């Protein structure tokens, strides 16, 4: 993968940070964890909204839990396609994708070249450079982020060849150096709304972009 594609992939990944953060928040709300939004206090410490309320004498109340509604709608989908021989191999994959869509508004699959069947792509690992149509027709680059140790990376891409292994090792070090970036987790600061609290990936893992360009 050349530097231009790598840079474009990284830019596409970073542009999806808001979507990924919003998806996690929707998941928490769906399953009743509605008071976990972090907030930055005046003393510089971070608390969840729930802990902050409890510390100030309030009781967080969970309302509008939609988990059961999501499960019911997903079950109705399974029943609607039950017995359809053409969909027999994809029912559970499609049902899980549909459930993801109900929760986060994202439905991402890829077709495996080995058997032609769909595989679920987590929105937490997906990137796309631009999305101008629901079917992604306007995209020029899309792909999925994978985490490999350097040893696993060499094994995956060397195909048993020593020259390929050396090249994969050099490429892996370069990719790790370029792609080891912070995965931002938003923190809601009532003083500075744009403040962010950041987590960094393990130094033993490199982020590898596998893209369809």
PDB file of C-alpha atoms in Angstrom, residues 31-170:
ATOM      1  CA  UNK A  31     -29.348  -1.269  26.494  1.00  0.00           C
ATOM      2  CA  UNK A  32     -30.152   1.060  29.388  1.00  0.00           C
ATOM      3  CA  UNK A  33     -26.730   2.558  30.107  1.00  0.00           C
ATOM      4  CA  UNK A  34     -27.965   6.083  29.683  1.00  0.00           C
ATOM      5  CA  UNK A  35     -25.850   7.967  32.196  1.00  0.00           C
ATOM      6  CA  UNK A  36     -22.337   7.066  31.057  1.00  0.00           C
ATOM      7  CA  UNK A  37     -21.575  10.181  29.039  1.00  0.00           C
ATOM      8  CA  UNK A  38     -18.311  11.511  30.519  1.00  0.00           C
ATOM      9  CA  UNK A  39     -18.157  15.060  31.793  1.00  0.00           C
ATOM     10  CA  UNK A  40     -15.111  17.105  32.740  1.00  0.00           C
ATOM     11  CA  UNK A  41     -15.437  18.835  36.104  1.00  0.00           C
ATOM     12  CA  UNK A  42     -13.978  22.149  37.209  1.00  0.00           C
ATOM     13  CA  UNK A  43     -11.193  20.355  39.125  1.00  0.00           C
ATOM     14  CA  UNK A  44     -10.051  18.604  35.941  1.00  0.00           C
ATOM     15  CA  UNK A  45     -11.362  15.138  36.823  1.00  0.00           C
ATOM     16  CA  UNK A  46     -13.661  13.123  34.577  1.00  0.00           C
ATOM     17  CA  UNK A  47     -16.876  11.551  35.844  1.00  0.00           C
ATOM     18  CA  UNK A  48     -19.756   9.861  34.151  1.00  0.00           C
ATOM     19  CA  UNK A  49     -22.973  11.840  34.283  1.00  0.00           C
ATOM     20  CA  UNK A  50     -24.455   9.149  36.524  1.00  0.00           C
ATOM     21  CA  UNK A  51     -21.632   9.319  39.059  1.00  0.00           C
ATOM     22  CA  UNK A  52     -21.759  13.108  38.994  1.00  0.00           C
ATOM     23  CA  UNK A  53     -25.495  13.087  39.762  1.00  0.00           C
ATOM     24  CA  UNK A  54     -25.091  10.546  42.580  1.00  0.00           C
ATOM     25  CA  UNK A  55     -22.218  12.538  44.133  1.00  0.00           C
ATOM     26  CA  UNK A  56     -24.490  15.592  44.151  1.00  0.00           C
ATOM     27  CA  UNK A  57     -27.424  13.819  45.772  1.00  0.00           C
ATOM     28  CA  UNK A  58     -29.495  12.954  42.690  1.00  0.00           C
ATOM     29  CA  UNK A  59     -30.703   9.562  41.487  1.00  0.00           C
ATOM     30  CA  UNK A  60     -30.190   8.847  37.776  1.00  0.00           C
ATOM     31  CA  UNK A  61     -33.394   7.464  36.301  1.00  0.00           C
ATOM     32  CA  UNK A  62     -33.306   5.210  33.236  1.00  0.00           C
ATOM     33  CA  UNK A  63     -36.161   5.772  30.816  1.00  0.00           C
ATOM     34  CA  UNK A  64     -37.166   4.633  27.343  1.00  0.00           C
ATOM     35  CA  UNK A  65     -35.069   1.467  27.212  1.00  0.00           C
ATOM     36  CA  UNK A  66     -35.672   0.134  23.687  1.00  0.00           C
ATOM     37  CA  UNK A  67     -33.712  -3.124  23.907  1.00  0.00           C
ATOM     38  CA  UNK A  68     -36.813  -5.300  23.943  1.00  0.00           C
ATOM     39  CA  UNK A  69     -38.342  -3.369  21.047  1.00  0.00           C
ATOM     40  CA  UNK A  70     -35.185  -3.888  18.988  1.00  0.00           C
ATOM     41  CA  UNK A  71     -35.193  -7.615  19.808  1.00  0.00           C
ATOM     42  CA  UNK A  72     -38.866  -7.904  18.846  1.00  0.00           C
ATOM     43  CA  UNK A  73     -38.391  -6.171  15.488  1.00  0.00           C
ATOM     44  CA  UNK A  74     -35.322  -8.287  14.740  1.00  0.00           C
ATOM     45  CA  UNK A  75     -37.323 -11.409  15.596  1.00  0.00           C
ATOM     46  CA  UNK A  76     -40.066 -10.326  13.198  1.00  0.00           C
ATOM     47  CA  UNK A  77     -37.442 -10.008  10.486  1.00  0.00           C
ATOM     48  CA  UNK A  78     -36.205 -13.554  11.139  1.00  0.00           C
ATOM     49  CA  UNK A  79     -39.749 -14.877  10.932  1.00  0.00           C
ATOM     50  CA  UNK A  80     -40.403 -13.001   7.687  1.00  0.00           C
ATOM     51  CA  UNK A  81     -37.552 -14.777   5.911  1.00  0.00           C
ATOM     52  CA  UNK A  82     -37.832 -18.163   7.622  1.00  0.00           C
ATOM     53  CA  UNK A  83     -38.192 -20.952   5.111  1.00  0.00           C
ATOM     54  CA  UNK A  84     -36.810 -18.932   2.210  1.00  0.00           C
ATOM     55  CA  UNK A  85     -34.207 -21.274   0.733  1.00  0.00           C
ATOM     56  CA  UNK A  86     -32.422 -18.410  -1.031  1.00  0.00           C
ATOM     57  CA  UNK A  87     -31.772 -16.676   2.287  1.00  0.00           C
ATOM     58  CA  UNK A  88     -31.027 -19.724   4.421  1.00  0.00           C
ATOM     59  CA  UNK A  89     -27.278 -19.082   4.536  1.00  0.00           C
ATOM     60  CA  UNK A  90     -27.567 -15.397   5.376  1.00  0.00           C
ATOM     61  CA  UNK A  91     -30.527 -15.131   7.771  1.00  0.00           C
ATOM     62  CA  UNK A  92     -28.476 -14.702  10.957  1.00  0.00           C
ATOM     63  CA  UNK A  93     -25.949 -12.414   9.302  1.00  0.00           C
ATOM     64  CA  UNK A  94     -28.713 -10.248   7.887  1.00  0.00           C
ATOM     65  CA  UNK A  95     -30.615 -10.272  11.190  1.00  0.00           C
ATOM     66  CA  UNK A  96     -27.548  -9.112  13.107  1.00  0.00           C
ATOM     67  CA  UNK A  97     -26.907  -6.434  10.483  1.00  0.00           C
ATOM     68  CA  UNK A  98     -30.530  -5.313  10.724  1.00  0.00           C
ATOM     69  CA  UNK A  99     -30.254  -5.105  14.517  1.00  0.00           C
ATOM     70  CA  UNK A 100     -27.132  -2.965  14.146  1.00  0.00           C
ATOM     71  CA  UNK A 101     -29.068  -0.715  11.776  1.00  0.00           C
ATOM     72  CA  UNK A 102     -31.929  -0.328  14.256  1.00  0.00           C
ATOM     73  CA  UNK A 103     -29.491   0.706  16.975  1.00  0.00           C
ATOM     74  CA  UNK A 104     -26.951   2.823  15.152  1.00  0.00           C
ATOM     75  CA  UNK A 105     -28.349   3.495  11.690  1.00  0.00           C
ATOM     76  CA  UNK A 106     -25.395   1.625  10.143  1.00  0.00           C
ATOM     77  CA  UNK A 107     -25.642  -1.557   8.074  1.00  0.00           C
ATOM     78  CA  UNK A 108     -22.311  -2.653   6.613  1.00  0.00           C
ATOM     79  CA  UNK A 109     -21.502  -5.986   5.002  1.00  0.00           C
ATOM     80  CA  UNK A 110     -18.840  -7.282   2.659  1.00  0.00           C
ATOM     81  CA  UNK A 111     -19.068 -10.241   0.326  1.00  0.00           C
ATOM     82  CA  UNK A 112     -16.438 -12.871   1.073  1.00  0.00           C
ATOM     83  CA  UNK A 113     -14.668 -13.901  -2.134  1.00  0.00           C
ATOM     84  CA  UNK A 114     -14.234 -17.450  -0.839  1.00  0.00           C
ATOM     85  CA  UNK A 115     -17.930 -18.360  -0.783  1.00  0.00           C
ATOM     86  CA  UNK A 116     -19.818 -15.283  -1.982  1.00  0.00           C
ATOM     87  CA  UNK A 117     -21.634 -14.915   1.336  1.00  0.00           C
ATOM     88  CA  UNK A 118     -21.964 -11.651   3.272  1.00  0.00           C
ATOM     89  CA  UNK A 119     -19.882 -10.943   6.353  1.00  0.00           C
ATOM     90  CA  UNK A 120     -20.682  -8.333   8.963  1.00  0.00           C
ATOM     91  CA  UNK A 121     -18.341  -5.351   9.127  1.00  0.00           C
ATOM     92  CA  UNK A 122     -18.499  -3.533  12.427  1.00  0.00           C
ATOM     93  CA  UNK A 123     -18.991   0.222  12.064  1.00  0.00           C
ATOM     94  CA  UNK A 124     -16.329   0.492  14.769  1.00  0.00           C
ATOM     95  CA  UNK A 125     -13.753  -0.788  12.241  1.00  0.00           C
ATOM     96  CA  UNK A 126     -15.085   0.615   8.970  1.00  0.00           C
ATOM     97  CA  UNK A 127     -13.959   3.656   7.014  1.00  0.00           C
ATOM     98  CA  UNK A 128     -15.078   5.312   3.807  1.00  0.00           C
ATOM     99  CA  UNK A 129     -13.755   8.445   2.156  1.00  0.00           C
ATOM    100  CA  UNK A 130     -17.117   9.949   1.275  1.00  0.00           C
ATOM    101  CA  UNK A 131     -20.714   8.867   1.275  1.00  0.00           C
ATOM    102  CA  UNK A 132     -22.937  10.709  -1.179  1.00  0.00           C
ATOM    103  CA  UNK A 133     -25.463   7.913  -1.754  1.00  0.00           C
ATOM    104  CA  UNK A 134     -26.966   5.248   0.553  1.00  0.00           C
ATOM    105  CA  UNK A 135     -25.340   2.458  -1.480  1.00  0.00           C
ATOM    106  CA  UNK A 136     -21.892   4.037  -1.310  1.00  0.00           C
ATOM    107  CA  UNK A 137     -21.775   4.585  -5.058  1.00  0.00           C
ATOM    108  CA  UNK A 138     -19.834   7.836  -4.715  1.00  0.00           C
ATOM    109  CA  UNK A 139     -17.042   6.351  -2.612  1.00  0.00           C
ATOM    110  CA  UNK A 140     -13.557   6.025  -4.064  1.00  0.00           C
ATOM    111  CA  UNK A 141     -12.008   4.229  -1.086  1.00  0.00           C
ATOM    112  CA  UNK A 142     -13.491   2.085   1.648  1.00  0.00           C
ATOM    113  CA  UNK A 143     -12.162  -0.600   3.898  1.00  0.00           C
ATOM    114  CA  UNK A 144     -11.802  -2.074   7.349  1.00  0.00           C
ATOM    115  CA  UNK A 145      -9.271  -1.482  10.098  1.00  0.00           C
ATOM    116  CA  UNK A 146      -7.518  -4.571  11.501  1.00  0.00           C
ATOM    117  CA  UNK A 147      -5.117  -4.903  14.424  1.00  0.00           C
ATOM    118  CA  UNK A 148      -2.081  -7.144  13.894  1.00  0.00           C
ATOM    119  CA  UNK A 149       1.043  -7.791  15.893  1.00  0.00           C
ATOM    120  CA  UNK A 150       4.099  -7.396  13.693  1.00  0.00           C
ATOM    121  CA  UNK A 151       4.639 -11.190  13.762  1.00  0.00           C
ATOM    122  CA  UNK A 152       1.038 -11.839  12.692  1.00  0.00           C
ATOM    123  CA  UNK A 153       1.345  -9.196   9.987  1.00  0.00           C
ATOM    124  CA  UNK A 154       4.437 -10.860   8.539  1.00  0.00           C
ATOM    125  CA  UNK A 155       2.805 -14.287   8.662  1.00  0.00           C
ATOM    126  CA  UNK A 156      -0.362 -12.983   7.028  1.00  0.00           C
ATOM    127  CA  UNK A 157       1.306 -11.247   4.088  1.00  0.00           C
ATOM    128  CA  UNK A 158       4.576 -13.137   3.483  1.00  0.00           C
ATOM    129  CA  UNK A 159       2.895 -16.320   2.174  1.00  0.00           C
ATOM    130  CA  UNK A 160       5.875 -18.371   3.334  1.00  0.00           C
ATOM    131  CA  UNK A 161       8.413 -16.386   1.305  1.00  0.00           C
ATOM    132  CA  UNK A 162      11.494 -15.040   3.094  1.00  0.00           C
ATOM    133  CA  UNK A 163      11.824 -12.006   0.774  1.00  0.00           C
ATOM    134  CA  UNK A 164       8.131 -11.320   1.217  1.00  0.00           C
ATOM    135  CA  UNK A 165       8.535 -11.696   4.989  1.00  0.00           C
ATOM    136  CA  UNK A 166      11.340  -9.113   5.049  1.00  0.00           C
ATOM    137  CA  UNK A 167       9.283  -6.745   2.921  1.00  0.00           C
ATOM    138  CA  UNK A 168       6.196  -7.300   5.099  1.00  0.00           C
ATOM    139  CA  UNK A 169       8.266  -6.657   8.219  1.00  0.00           C
ATOM    140  CA  UNK A 170       9.623  -3.394   6.817  1.00  0.00           C
TER     141      UNK A 170
END
